[in-house]
Amino acid sequence: MASVTLSLPAIATSSLSRPSLGSLSKPKPEIRPKPTPRPTPFPSHTLYKTPLRPLTHSPRNLRVTSQLRLPIISPDDHWGLWTALFATGAFGLWSEKTKIGGMVSAALVSTLVGLAASNVGIIPHEAGAYSVVLEFLLPLAIPLLLFRADLRSVASSTGTLLLLFLLGSVASMVGTLVAFLMVPMRSLGHDNWKIAAALMGSYIGGSVNYVAISEALGVSPSVLAAGVAADNVICALYFMVLFAFASKIPPEASPDDVSMKMESQIERKFPVLETATALATSFVICKASAYLTSLFGIQGGILPVITALVVILATLLPTYFAYLAPSGDTIALVLMQVFFAVLGASGSIWNVMITAPSIFVFALVQVTVHLAVVLGLGKLFHFDLKLLLLASNANIGGRTTAGGMATAKGWHSLVVPAILAGIFGVSIATFQSIGFGIIVLKHL
């Protein structure tokens, strides 16, 4: 039987010390820090044994609370943004029931609220919803706003107030010329005369004309926004001065029934058919204006064409458009309040102070000269101060602020003439300001 021999490698025991051999036979226990037990939410058997740590010690909580982003309502939050815009417009309408809101009108309140909301970081300065308002809702509101723009009726109903309104329009032109010579706004480049013309249109007709002129002349968006913010601040100061002049003028004894006719029409409940017809008519006018603009290659957008077309139609067909005017006023009132909220939201006061402070100074000189010319010539020719203030208000603020001032001061016989004068201003301001800008301001 064969024998098997196994050969094993020899282990050098001299290379191992006794502690090493001992450690091989009996390993030394490793001392590790005792892990901290993870707290469980309200354990019933350890509630009084394990102290609860304060939540403020958690770095995760601190990190969450520090991630507040502005604006609070982002441009992509469409429902939130439209809610904010319509709520701002509704707040402006409600404010007219208060003493201060009744004096300055819902339009200015909505604009200032929108301006404040965007500058404190609640809503953004730019959003897609704003483009929808400016490209669709504003053109739709212009015909509804001008259904009463029968030029023959305006001339016969306003009387002396229309003459003083034309005086105020000339005063706005003089103020624009003086302000442009004093503050030429050279830092804006080619936008300097364009924004000057746009502000002039705003101080003859209103904010609708400001946007229409800016679109027609191609004002850059940053300058347009800076002009909006400057205009809002200047208008707020202007109305404080205007009501200071009117503080000593007493109200009329009693409201005239004829003067309150328009207010009673606005306050009554409108039939659905009239409202739908007014809205459809406005759509037809906007579509026709867009077609004519494209057909003849008219530069500057469709807003001037819409204005001209509706004024012509309202003058040629006064009965039809007077029938639709009450319903048109209601729809236009809501749409314009949203527009005023957008107009305020797109204006950045910080942008004015940093990029274009000259616009603020320009507008200040412009309005100051306007008011000085109106009051100076009015005193020279012995016009009634009440009529002068309303005419100036119709120029600078528009029909809503002029009618609101007449109502708040108790000058009931002048409510309708003030509104009609403001409508006339909206009808002429775009064309007058564009012509003045191209012929005069562009070459200074």
Short mmCIF file of C-alpha atoms in Angstrom, two decimals:
data_model
loop_
_atom_site.label_atom_id
_atom_site.label_comp_id
_atom_site.label_asym_id
_atom_site.label_seq_id
_atom_site.Cartn_x
_atom_site.Cartn_y
_atom_site.Cartn_z
CA MET A 1 0.00 0.00 0.00
CA ALA A 2 1.52 3.30 -1.09
CA SER A 3 2.23 5.98 1.48
CA VAL A 4 1.26 9.67 0.91
CA THR A 5 3.48 12.34 2.27
CA LEU A 6 2.05 15.93 2.81
CA SER A 7 4.47 18.81 2.88
CA LEU A 8 3.27 21.99 4.66
CA PRO A 9 5.12 25.32 4.50
CA ALA A 10 6.97 26.21 7.62
CA ILE A 11 5.69 29.21 9.60
CA ALA A 12 8.35 31.50 10.95
CA THR A 13 7.17 31.97 14.47
CA SER A 14 9.98 34.34 15.22
CA SER A 15 8.38 37.00 13.06
CA LEU A 16 5.28 37.00 15.24
CA SER A 17 5.39 38.57 18.64
CA ARG A 18 3.37 37.35 21.55
CA PRO A 19 0.93 40.15 21.52
CA SER A 20 0.29 39.44 17.86
CA LEU A 21 -0.27 35.77 18.61
CA GLY A 22 -2.49 36.70 21.44
CA SER A 23 -4.44 39.02 19.28
CA LEU A 24 -4.96 36.27 16.77
CA SER A 25 -6.30 33.94 19.37
CA LYS A 26 -8.34 36.55 21.22
CA PRO A 27 -9.13 39.73 19.23
CA LYS A 28 -9.32 42.95 21.15
CA PRO A 29 -12.76 44.51 21.01
CA GLU A 30 -12.96 47.75 19.00
CA ILE A 31 -14.32 50.72 20.84
CA ARG A 32 -16.83 52.63 18.70
CA PRO A 33 -18.96 55.67 19.60
CA LYS A 34 -22.43 54.73 20.58
CA PRO A 35 -24.79 55.76 17.81
CA THR A 36 -27.39 58.32 18.68
CA PRO A 37 -30.82 56.74 18.50
CA ARG A 38 -33.01 58.19 15.73
CA PRO A 39 -36.09 59.77 17.27
CA THR A 40 -39.38 58.31 16.24
CA PRO A 41 -42.51 60.38 16.07
CA PHE A 42 -44.08 60.33 19.51
CA PRO A 43 -43.11 56.80 20.69
CA SER A 44 -45.49 55.85 23.41
CA HIS A 45 -42.99 53.83 25.44
CA THR A 46 -40.21 56.44 25.32
CA LEU A 47 -42.17 59.68 25.41
CA TYR A 48 -40.92 60.59 28.87
CA LYS A 49 -37.45 59.10 28.46
CA THR A 50 -36.08 60.67 25.26
CA PRO A 51 -36.18 64.48 25.09
CA LEU A 52 -37.54 65.90 21.85
CA ARG A 53 -35.17 68.18 19.94
CA PRO A 54 -36.43 71.59 18.78
CA LEU A 55 -37.37 71.77 15.11
CA THR A 56 -35.26 74.92 14.63
CA HIS A 57 -32.08 72.84 14.96
CA SER A 58 -32.80 71.04 11.69
CA PRO A 59 -30.80 72.45 8.79
CA ARG A 60 -33.43 71.17 6.37
CA ASN A 61 -36.09 73.40 7.89
CA LEU A 62 -33.81 76.42 7.70
CA ARG A 63 -33.06 75.75 4.07
CA VAL A 64 -36.74 75.51 3.12
CA THR A 65 -37.71 78.75 4.79
CA SER A 66 -34.90 80.62 3.02
CA GLN A 67 -36.01 79.62 -0.50
CA LEU A 68 -38.56 82.44 -0.97
CA ARG A 69 -38.51 83.54 -4.58
CA LEU A 70 -39.84 86.75 -6.03
CA PRO A 71 -42.26 87.40 -7.57
CA ILE A 72 -44.61 85.38 -5.41
CA ILE A 73 -46.91 84.79 -8.39
CA SER A 74 -44.63 83.59 -11.18
CA PRO A 75 -45.22 84.44 -14.85
CA ASP A 76 -46.06 80.77 -15.50
CA ASP A 77 -48.81 80.71 -12.86
CA HIS A 78 -51.55 81.69 -15.30
CA TRP A 79 -54.52 81.18 -12.98
CA GLY A 80 -52.82 83.06 -10.17
CA LEU A 81 -51.82 85.95 -12.45
CA TRP A 82 -55.23 86.36 -14.06
CA THR A 83 -56.80 86.21 -10.61
CA ALA A 84 -54.50 89.00 -9.42
CA LEU A 85 -55.25 91.17 -12.48
CA PHE A 86 -59.04 90.86 -12.27
CA ALA A 87 -58.97 91.25 -8.49
CA THR A 88 -56.96 94.45 -8.90
CA GLY A 89 -59.48 95.76 -11.43
CA ALA A 90 -62.39 94.86 -9.15
CA PHE A 91 -60.67 96.57 -6.23
CA GLY A 92 -60.29 99.70 -8.34
CA LEU A 93 -64.02 99.71 -9.12
CA TRP A 94 -64.86 99.16 -5.45
CA SER A 95 -62.55 102.00 -4.42
CA GLU A 96 -64.76 104.51 -6.22
CA LYS A 97 -67.29 104.01 -3.43
CA THR A 98 -64.76 105.47 -0.99
CA LYS A 99 -63.93 109.15 -0.66
CA ILE A 100 -60.37 108.96 -1.96
CA GLY A 101 -61.14 106.45 -4.71
CA GLY A 102 -64.06 108.55 -5.89
CA MET A 103 -61.77 111.54 -6.31
CA VAL A 104 -58.96 109.85 -8.24
CA SER A 105 -61.09 107.25 -10.14
CA ALA A 106 -60.91 103.48 -10.38
CA ALA A 107 -58.45 103.68 -13.27
CA LEU A 108 -55.72 105.36 -11.25
CA VAL A 109 -56.31 103.12 -8.23
CA SER A 110 -55.96 99.94 -10.32
CA THR A 111 -52.83 101.32 -11.98
CA LEU A 112 -51.20 102.25 -8.68
CA VAL A 113 -52.12 98.91 -7.07
CA GLY A 114 -50.63 97.06 -10.04
CA LEU A 115 -47.51 99.23 -9.84
CA ALA A 116 -47.11 98.58 -6.12
CA ALA A 117 -47.75 94.83 -6.47
CA SER A 118 -45.07 94.39 -9.13
CA ASN A 119 -42.49 96.57 -7.39
CA VAL A 120 -42.78 94.75 -4.04
CA GLY A 121 -42.52 91.33 -5.72
CA ILE A 122 -46.07 90.01 -5.65
CA ILE A 123 -46.60 89.84 -9.43
CA PRO A 124 -44.00 89.96 -12.23
CA HIS A 125 -43.11 92.94 -14.42
CA GLU A 126 -43.37 90.81 -17.57
CA ALA A 127 -45.66 87.88 -18.34
CA GLY A 128 -47.50 86.25 -21.20
CA ALA A 129 -50.82 87.34 -19.72
CA TYR A 130 -49.80 90.97 -20.14
CA SER A 131 -49.21 90.38 -23.85
CA VAL A 132 -52.70 88.87 -24.17
CA VAL A 133 -54.21 91.97 -22.59
CA LEU A 134 -52.27 94.38 -24.82
CA GLU A 135 -52.69 92.42 -28.06
CA PHE A 136 -56.33 91.33 -27.75
CA LEU A 137 -58.29 92.73 -24.81
CA LEU A 138 -57.16 96.33 -25.29
CA PRO A 139 -58.04 96.47 -29.02
CA LEU A 140 -61.37 94.85 -28.18
CA ALA A 141 -62.08 97.51 -25.53
CA ILE A 142 -61.37 100.54 -27.75
CA PRO A 143 -64.51 100.27 -29.94
CA LEU A 144 -66.65 99.57 -26.86
CA LEU A 145 -65.12 102.66 -25.27
CA LEU A 146 -65.86 104.91 -28.26
CA PHE A 147 -69.44 103.93 -29.16
CA ARG A 148 -70.45 107.41 -27.96
CA ALA A 149 -67.81 109.17 -30.10
CA ASP A 150 -70.33 110.92 -32.34
CA LEU A 151 -68.32 114.07 -33.05
CA ARG A 152 -71.42 116.12 -33.82
CA SER A 153 -72.99 115.19 -30.48
CA VAL A 154 -69.76 115.89 -28.61
CA ALA A 155 -69.47 119.36 -30.16
CA SER A 156 -73.05 120.26 -29.32
CA SER A 157 -73.14 118.79 -25.79
CA THR A 158 -69.87 119.93 -24.24
CA GLY A 159 -69.95 123.64 -25.13
CA THR A 160 -67.34 125.71 -23.31
CA LEU A 161 -65.75 122.65 -21.74
CA LEU A 162 -64.76 121.35 -25.19
CA LEU A 163 -63.10 124.68 -25.99
CA LEU A 164 -61.13 124.52 -22.76
CA PHE A 165 -60.25 120.90 -23.47
CA LEU A 166 -58.74 121.99 -26.79
CA LEU A 167 -56.87 124.68 -24.86
CA GLY A 168 -55.54 121.95 -22.58
CA SER A 169 -54.46 119.91 -25.62
CA VAL A 170 -52.44 122.88 -26.87
CA ALA A 171 -51.02 123.29 -23.36
CA SER A 172 -49.88 119.64 -23.45
CA MET A 173 -48.13 120.31 -26.75
CA VAL A 174 -46.42 123.38 -25.30
CA GLY A 175 -45.45 121.43 -22.19
CA THR A 176 -44.00 118.64 -24.33
CA LEU A 177 -41.95 121.09 -26.38
CA VAL A 178 -40.62 122.95 -23.32
CA ALA A 179 -39.83 119.71 -21.49
CA PHE A 180 -38.05 118.26 -24.54
CA LEU A 181 -35.88 121.36 -24.84
CA MET A 182 -35.06 121.32 -21.12
CA VAL A 183 -34.75 117.54 -20.72
CA PRO A 184 -33.96 116.05 -24.16
CA MET A 185 -33.35 112.54 -22.75
CA ARG A 186 -30.32 111.97 -25.01
CA SER A 187 -29.40 108.81 -23.11
CA LEU A 188 -32.42 107.06 -24.66
CA GLY A 189 -31.13 107.48 -28.20
CA HIS A 190 -33.83 107.46 -30.87
CA ASP A 191 -36.45 106.59 -28.25
CA ASN A 192 -36.25 110.08 -26.74
CA TRP A 193 -38.65 111.81 -29.14
CA LYS A 194 -40.85 108.71 -29.37
CA ILE A 195 -41.48 108.46 -25.62
CA ALA A 196 -42.02 112.24 -25.54
CA ALA A 197 -44.76 111.90 -28.17
CA ALA A 198 -46.29 108.93 -26.32
CA LEU A 199 -46.47 110.85 -23.05
CA MET A 200 -47.98 113.81 -24.91
CA GLY A 201 -50.69 111.49 -26.24
CA SER A 202 -51.30 110.23 -22.73
CA TYR A 203 -51.75 113.82 -21.54
CA ILE A 204 -54.27 114.60 -24.27
CA GLY A 205 -56.28 111.39 -24.40
CA GLY A 206 -55.20 108.70 -21.96
CA SER A 207 -53.27 105.48 -21.40
CA VAL A 208 -54.86 103.85 -24.44
CA ASN A 209 -53.24 106.49 -26.63
CA TYR A 210 -49.92 106.04 -24.84
CA VAL A 211 -49.83 102.36 -25.77
CA ALA A 212 -51.08 103.00 -29.32
CA ILE A 213 -48.44 105.68 -29.98
CA SER A 214 -45.65 103.59 -28.46
CA GLU A 215 -46.64 100.66 -30.67
CA ALA A 216 -46.90 102.86 -33.78
CA LEU A 217 -43.51 104.52 -33.26
CA GLY A 218 -41.72 101.38 -32.07
CA VAL A 219 -40.71 102.40 -28.55
CA SER A 220 -38.44 99.80 -26.93
CA PRO A 221 -40.08 97.75 -24.13
CA SER A 222 -37.72 98.98 -21.39
CA VAL A 223 -38.37 102.64 -22.22
CA LEU A 224 -42.10 101.94 -22.50
CA ALA A 225 -42.14 100.40 -19.01
CA ALA A 226 -40.09 103.26 -17.58
CA GLY A 227 -42.53 105.76 -19.06
CA VAL A 228 -45.46 103.92 -17.50
CA ALA A 229 -43.94 104.08 -14.02
CA ALA A 230 -43.00 107.74 -14.39
CA ASP A 231 -46.48 108.60 -15.69
CA ASN A 232 -48.18 106.85 -12.76
CA VAL A 233 -46.15 108.71 -10.15
CA ILE A 234 -46.60 112.06 -11.91
CA CYS A 235 -50.36 111.53 -12.26
CA ALA A 236 -50.68 110.78 -8.55
CA LEU A 237 -48.91 114.05 -7.71
CA TYR A 238 -50.94 115.91 -10.33
CA PHE A 239 -54.30 114.81 -8.89
CA MET A 240 -53.26 115.89 -5.40
CA VAL A 241 -52.50 119.38 -6.73
CA LEU A 242 -55.67 119.46 -8.85
CA PHE A 243 -57.96 118.58 -5.95
CA ALA A 244 -56.17 121.14 -3.81
CA PHE A 245 -57.22 123.82 -6.33
CA ALA A 246 -60.77 122.44 -6.35
CA SER A 247 -61.10 122.23 -2.57
CA LYS A 248 -62.73 125.67 -2.23
CA ILE A 249 -65.22 125.28 -5.08
CA PRO A 250 -68.67 124.37 -3.68
CA PRO A 251 -70.84 121.62 -5.15
CA GLU A 252 -73.92 122.34 -7.21
CA ALA A 253 -77.26 122.71 -5.48
CA SER A 254 -78.93 119.64 -6.97
CA PRO A 255 -78.18 117.17 -9.72
CA ASP A 256 -79.69 117.85 -13.11
CA ASP A 257 -81.80 115.03 -14.52
CA VAL A 258 -80.35 115.42 -17.99
CA SER A 259 -76.82 115.31 -16.63
CA MET A 260 -77.51 112.11 -14.74
CA LYS A 261 -78.96 110.35 -17.78
CA MET A 262 -75.71 108.61 -18.70
CA GLU A 263 -75.08 107.48 -15.12
CA SER A 264 -78.57 105.99 -14.89
CA GLN A 265 -77.97 104.13 -18.15
CA ILE A 266 -74.68 102.74 -16.87
CA GLU A 267 -76.16 101.62 -13.56
CA ARG A 268 -79.18 99.82 -15.01
CA LYS A 269 -79.18 96.13 -15.85
CA PHE A 270 -78.39 95.52 -19.50
CA PRO A 271 -80.19 92.96 -21.68
CA VAL A 272 -78.08 90.05 -22.82
CA LEU A 273 -78.83 90.76 -26.50
CA GLU A 274 -77.44 94.30 -26.35
CA THR A 275 -74.30 93.12 -24.59
CA ALA A 276 -73.69 90.29 -27.06
CA THR A 277 -74.33 92.61 -30.02
CA ALA A 278 -71.94 95.23 -28.68
CA LEU A 279 -69.24 92.62 -28.17
CA ALA A 280 -69.76 91.15 -31.66
CA THR A 281 -69.64 94.64 -33.20
CA SER A 282 -66.34 95.32 -31.46
CA PHE A 283 -64.91 92.05 -32.81
CA VAL A 284 -66.03 92.98 -36.34
CA ILE A 285 -64.36 96.41 -36.07
CA CYS A 286 -61.13 94.85 -34.79
CA LYS A 287 -61.11 92.27 -37.58
CA ALA A 288 -61.80 94.92 -40.23
CA SER A 289 -59.04 97.11 -38.81
CA ALA A 290 -56.56 94.23 -38.85
CA TYR A 291 -57.52 93.47 -42.47
CA LEU A 292 -57.14 97.11 -43.56
CA THR A 293 -53.80 97.37 -41.76
CA SER A 294 -52.50 94.31 -43.57
CA LEU A 295 -54.03 95.27 -46.93
CA PHE A 296 -52.57 98.77 -47.09
CA GLY A 297 -49.37 97.97 -45.17
CA ILE A 298 -50.11 100.52 -42.46
CA GLN A 299 -47.21 100.81 -40.03
CA GLY A 300 -47.71 101.05 -36.28
CA GLY A 301 -50.25 98.32 -35.51
CA ILE A 302 -54.02 98.28 -35.60
CA LEU A 303 -54.88 100.55 -32.64
CA PRO A 304 -54.87 103.84 -34.64
CA VAL A 305 -56.96 102.18 -37.37
CA ILE A 306 -59.46 100.87 -34.82
CA THR A 307 -59.78 104.34 -33.30
CA ALA A 308 -60.35 106.04 -36.65
CA LEU A 309 -62.83 103.41 -37.86
CA VAL A 310 -65.02 103.42 -34.75
CA VAL A 311 -65.14 107.24 -34.64
CA ILE A 312 -66.23 107.34 -38.29
CA LEU A 313 -68.89 104.68 -37.75
CA ALA A 314 -70.19 106.28 -34.53
CA THR A 315 -70.53 109.62 -36.33
CA LEU A 316 -72.22 108.12 -39.44
CA LEU A 317 -74.50 105.72 -37.51
CA PRO A 318 -75.20 107.51 -34.21
CA THR A 319 -78.53 105.79 -33.51
CA TYR A 320 -77.19 102.25 -33.77
CA PHE A 321 -74.07 102.91 -31.71
CA ALA A 322 -75.97 104.97 -29.10
CA TYR A 323 -78.22 101.92 -28.64
CA LEU A 324 -75.17 99.72 -27.97
CA ALA A 325 -73.24 102.30 -25.92
CA PRO A 326 -74.60 101.40 -22.43
CA SER A 327 -73.71 97.73 -22.84
CA GLY A 328 -70.40 98.67 -24.44
CA ASP A 329 -69.56 100.86 -21.45
CA THR A 330 -69.98 97.95 -19.05
CA ILE A 331 -67.75 95.54 -20.97
CA ALA A 332 -65.18 98.24 -21.69
CA LEU A 333 -65.13 99.22 -18.01
CA VAL A 334 -64.10 95.71 -16.94
CA LEU A 335 -61.56 95.25 -19.74
CA MET A 336 -60.02 98.66 -19.15
CA GLN A 337 -59.62 97.98 -15.44
CA VAL A 338 -57.60 94.86 -16.29
CA PHE A 339 -55.61 96.94 -18.77
CA PHE A 340 -54.86 99.55 -16.11
CA ALA A 341 -53.69 96.81 -13.73
CA VAL A 342 -51.34 95.47 -16.43
CA LEU A 343 -50.16 98.98 -17.23
CA GLY A 344 -49.18 99.53 -13.61
CA ALA A 345 -47.64 96.08 -13.22
CA SER A 346 -45.34 96.56 -16.21
CA GLY A 347 -43.84 99.74 -14.77
CA SER A 348 -40.71 99.46 -12.64
CA ILE A 349 -39.90 102.43 -10.42
CA TRP A 350 -36.41 101.01 -9.88
CA ASN A 351 -35.98 100.84 -13.65
CA VAL A 352 -36.91 104.50 -13.94
CA MET A 353 -34.45 105.59 -11.28
CA ILE A 354 -31.59 103.46 -12.64
CA THR A 355 -31.96 103.39 -16.43
CA ALA A 356 -34.03 106.45 -17.33
CA PRO A 357 -34.45 109.02 -14.54
CA SER A 358 -34.72 111.70 -17.23
CA ILE A 359 -38.19 110.37 -18.17
CA PHE A 360 -39.48 111.20 -14.71
CA VAL A 361 -38.06 114.74 -14.87
CA PHE A 362 -39.40 115.17 -18.41
CA ALA A 363 -42.94 114.16 -17.42
CA LEU A 364 -42.80 116.39 -14.36
CA VAL A 365 -41.90 119.45 -16.46
CA GLN A 366 -44.43 118.45 -19.10
CA VAL A 367 -47.40 118.29 -16.72
CA THR A 368 -46.30 121.36 -14.74
CA VAL A 369 -46.18 123.51 -17.89
CA HIS A 370 -49.55 122.13 -19.01
CA LEU A 371 -51.22 123.08 -15.75
CA ALA A 372 -49.54 126.51 -15.66
CA VAL A 373 -50.68 127.32 -19.21
CA VAL A 374 -54.28 126.17 -18.62
CA LEU A 375 -54.69 128.05 -15.34
CA GLY A 376 -52.79 131.11 -16.57
CA LEU A 377 -54.79 131.56 -19.77
CA GLY A 378 -58.00 130.68 -17.96
CA LYS A 379 -57.42 133.41 -15.42
CA LEU A 380 -56.43 135.85 -18.17
CA PHE A 381 -59.66 135.29 -20.09
CA HIS A 382 -61.81 134.89 -16.93
CA PHE A 383 -62.93 131.30 -17.44
CA ASP A 384 -64.62 129.40 -14.63
CA LEU A 385 -61.99 127.59 -12.53
CA LYS A 386 -64.28 124.58 -12.28
CA LEU A 387 -64.32 124.18 -16.06
CA LEU A 388 -60.57 124.69 -16.29
CA LEU A 389 -59.85 121.95 -13.75
CA LEU A 390 -62.19 119.48 -15.44
CA ALA A 391 -60.74 120.22 -18.88
CA SER A 392 -57.21 119.69 -17.57
CA ASN A 393 -58.33 116.48 -15.84
CA ALA A 394 -59.85 115.19 -19.08
CA ASN A 395 -56.49 115.84 -20.76
CA ILE A 396 -54.15 114.35 -18.19
CA GLY A 397 -56.33 111.63 -16.68
CA GLY A 398 -58.93 110.89 -19.34
CA ARG A 399 -62.69 110.51 -19.32
CA THR A 400 -62.86 108.26 -16.25
CA THR A 401 -60.93 110.61 -13.96
CA ALA A 402 -62.73 113.68 -15.32
CA GLY A 403 -66.15 112.13 -14.78
CA GLY A 404 -65.07 110.85 -11.37
CA MET A 405 -63.90 114.29 -10.30
CA ALA A 406 -67.15 115.94 -11.41
CA THR A 407 -69.16 113.32 -9.52
CA ALA A 408 -67.02 113.49 -6.37
CA LYS A 409 -67.16 117.29 -6.22
CA GLY A 410 -70.93 117.40 -6.81
CA TRP A 411 -70.70 119.17 -10.20
CA HIS A 412 -73.47 117.01 -11.60
CA SER A 413 -74.24 119.11 -14.67
CA LEU A 414 -70.65 118.64 -15.85
CA VAL A 415 -70.39 114.85 -15.50
CA VAL A 416 -71.54 114.04 -19.04
CA PRO A 417 -69.63 116.92 -20.73
CA ALA A 418 -66.44 115.87 -18.92
CA ILE A 419 -66.82 112.26 -20.07
CA LEU A 420 -67.56 113.34 -23.65
CA ALA A 421 -64.55 115.65 -23.66
CA GLY A 422 -62.40 112.74 -22.53
CA ILE A 423 -63.82 110.54 -25.30
CA PHE A 424 -63.00 113.26 -27.81
CA GLY A 425 -59.44 113.33 -26.46
CA VAL A 426 -59.02 109.59 -26.97
CA SER A 427 -60.28 110.05 -30.55
CA ILE A 428 -57.70 112.69 -31.54
CA ALA A 429 -54.67 112.14 -29.26
CA THR A 430 -53.04 109.29 -31.19
CA PHE A 431 -52.95 111.09 -34.53
CA GLN A 432 -52.12 114.48 -33.04
CA SER A 433 -49.19 113.16 -31.02
CA ILE A 434 -47.72 110.99 -33.78
CA GLY A 435 -47.84 113.94 -36.17
CA PHE A 436 -46.28 116.31 -33.64
CA GLY A 437 -43.56 113.80 -32.84
CA ILE A 438 -42.59 113.12 -36.45
CA ILE A 439 -42.82 116.75 -37.64
CA VAL A 440 -41.41 118.59 -34.62
CA LEU A 441 -39.77 116.46 -31.93
CA LYS A 442 -37.84 114.17 -34.24
CA HIS A 443 -35.88 117.09 -35.67
CA LEU A 444 -34.94 118.79 -32.39
#
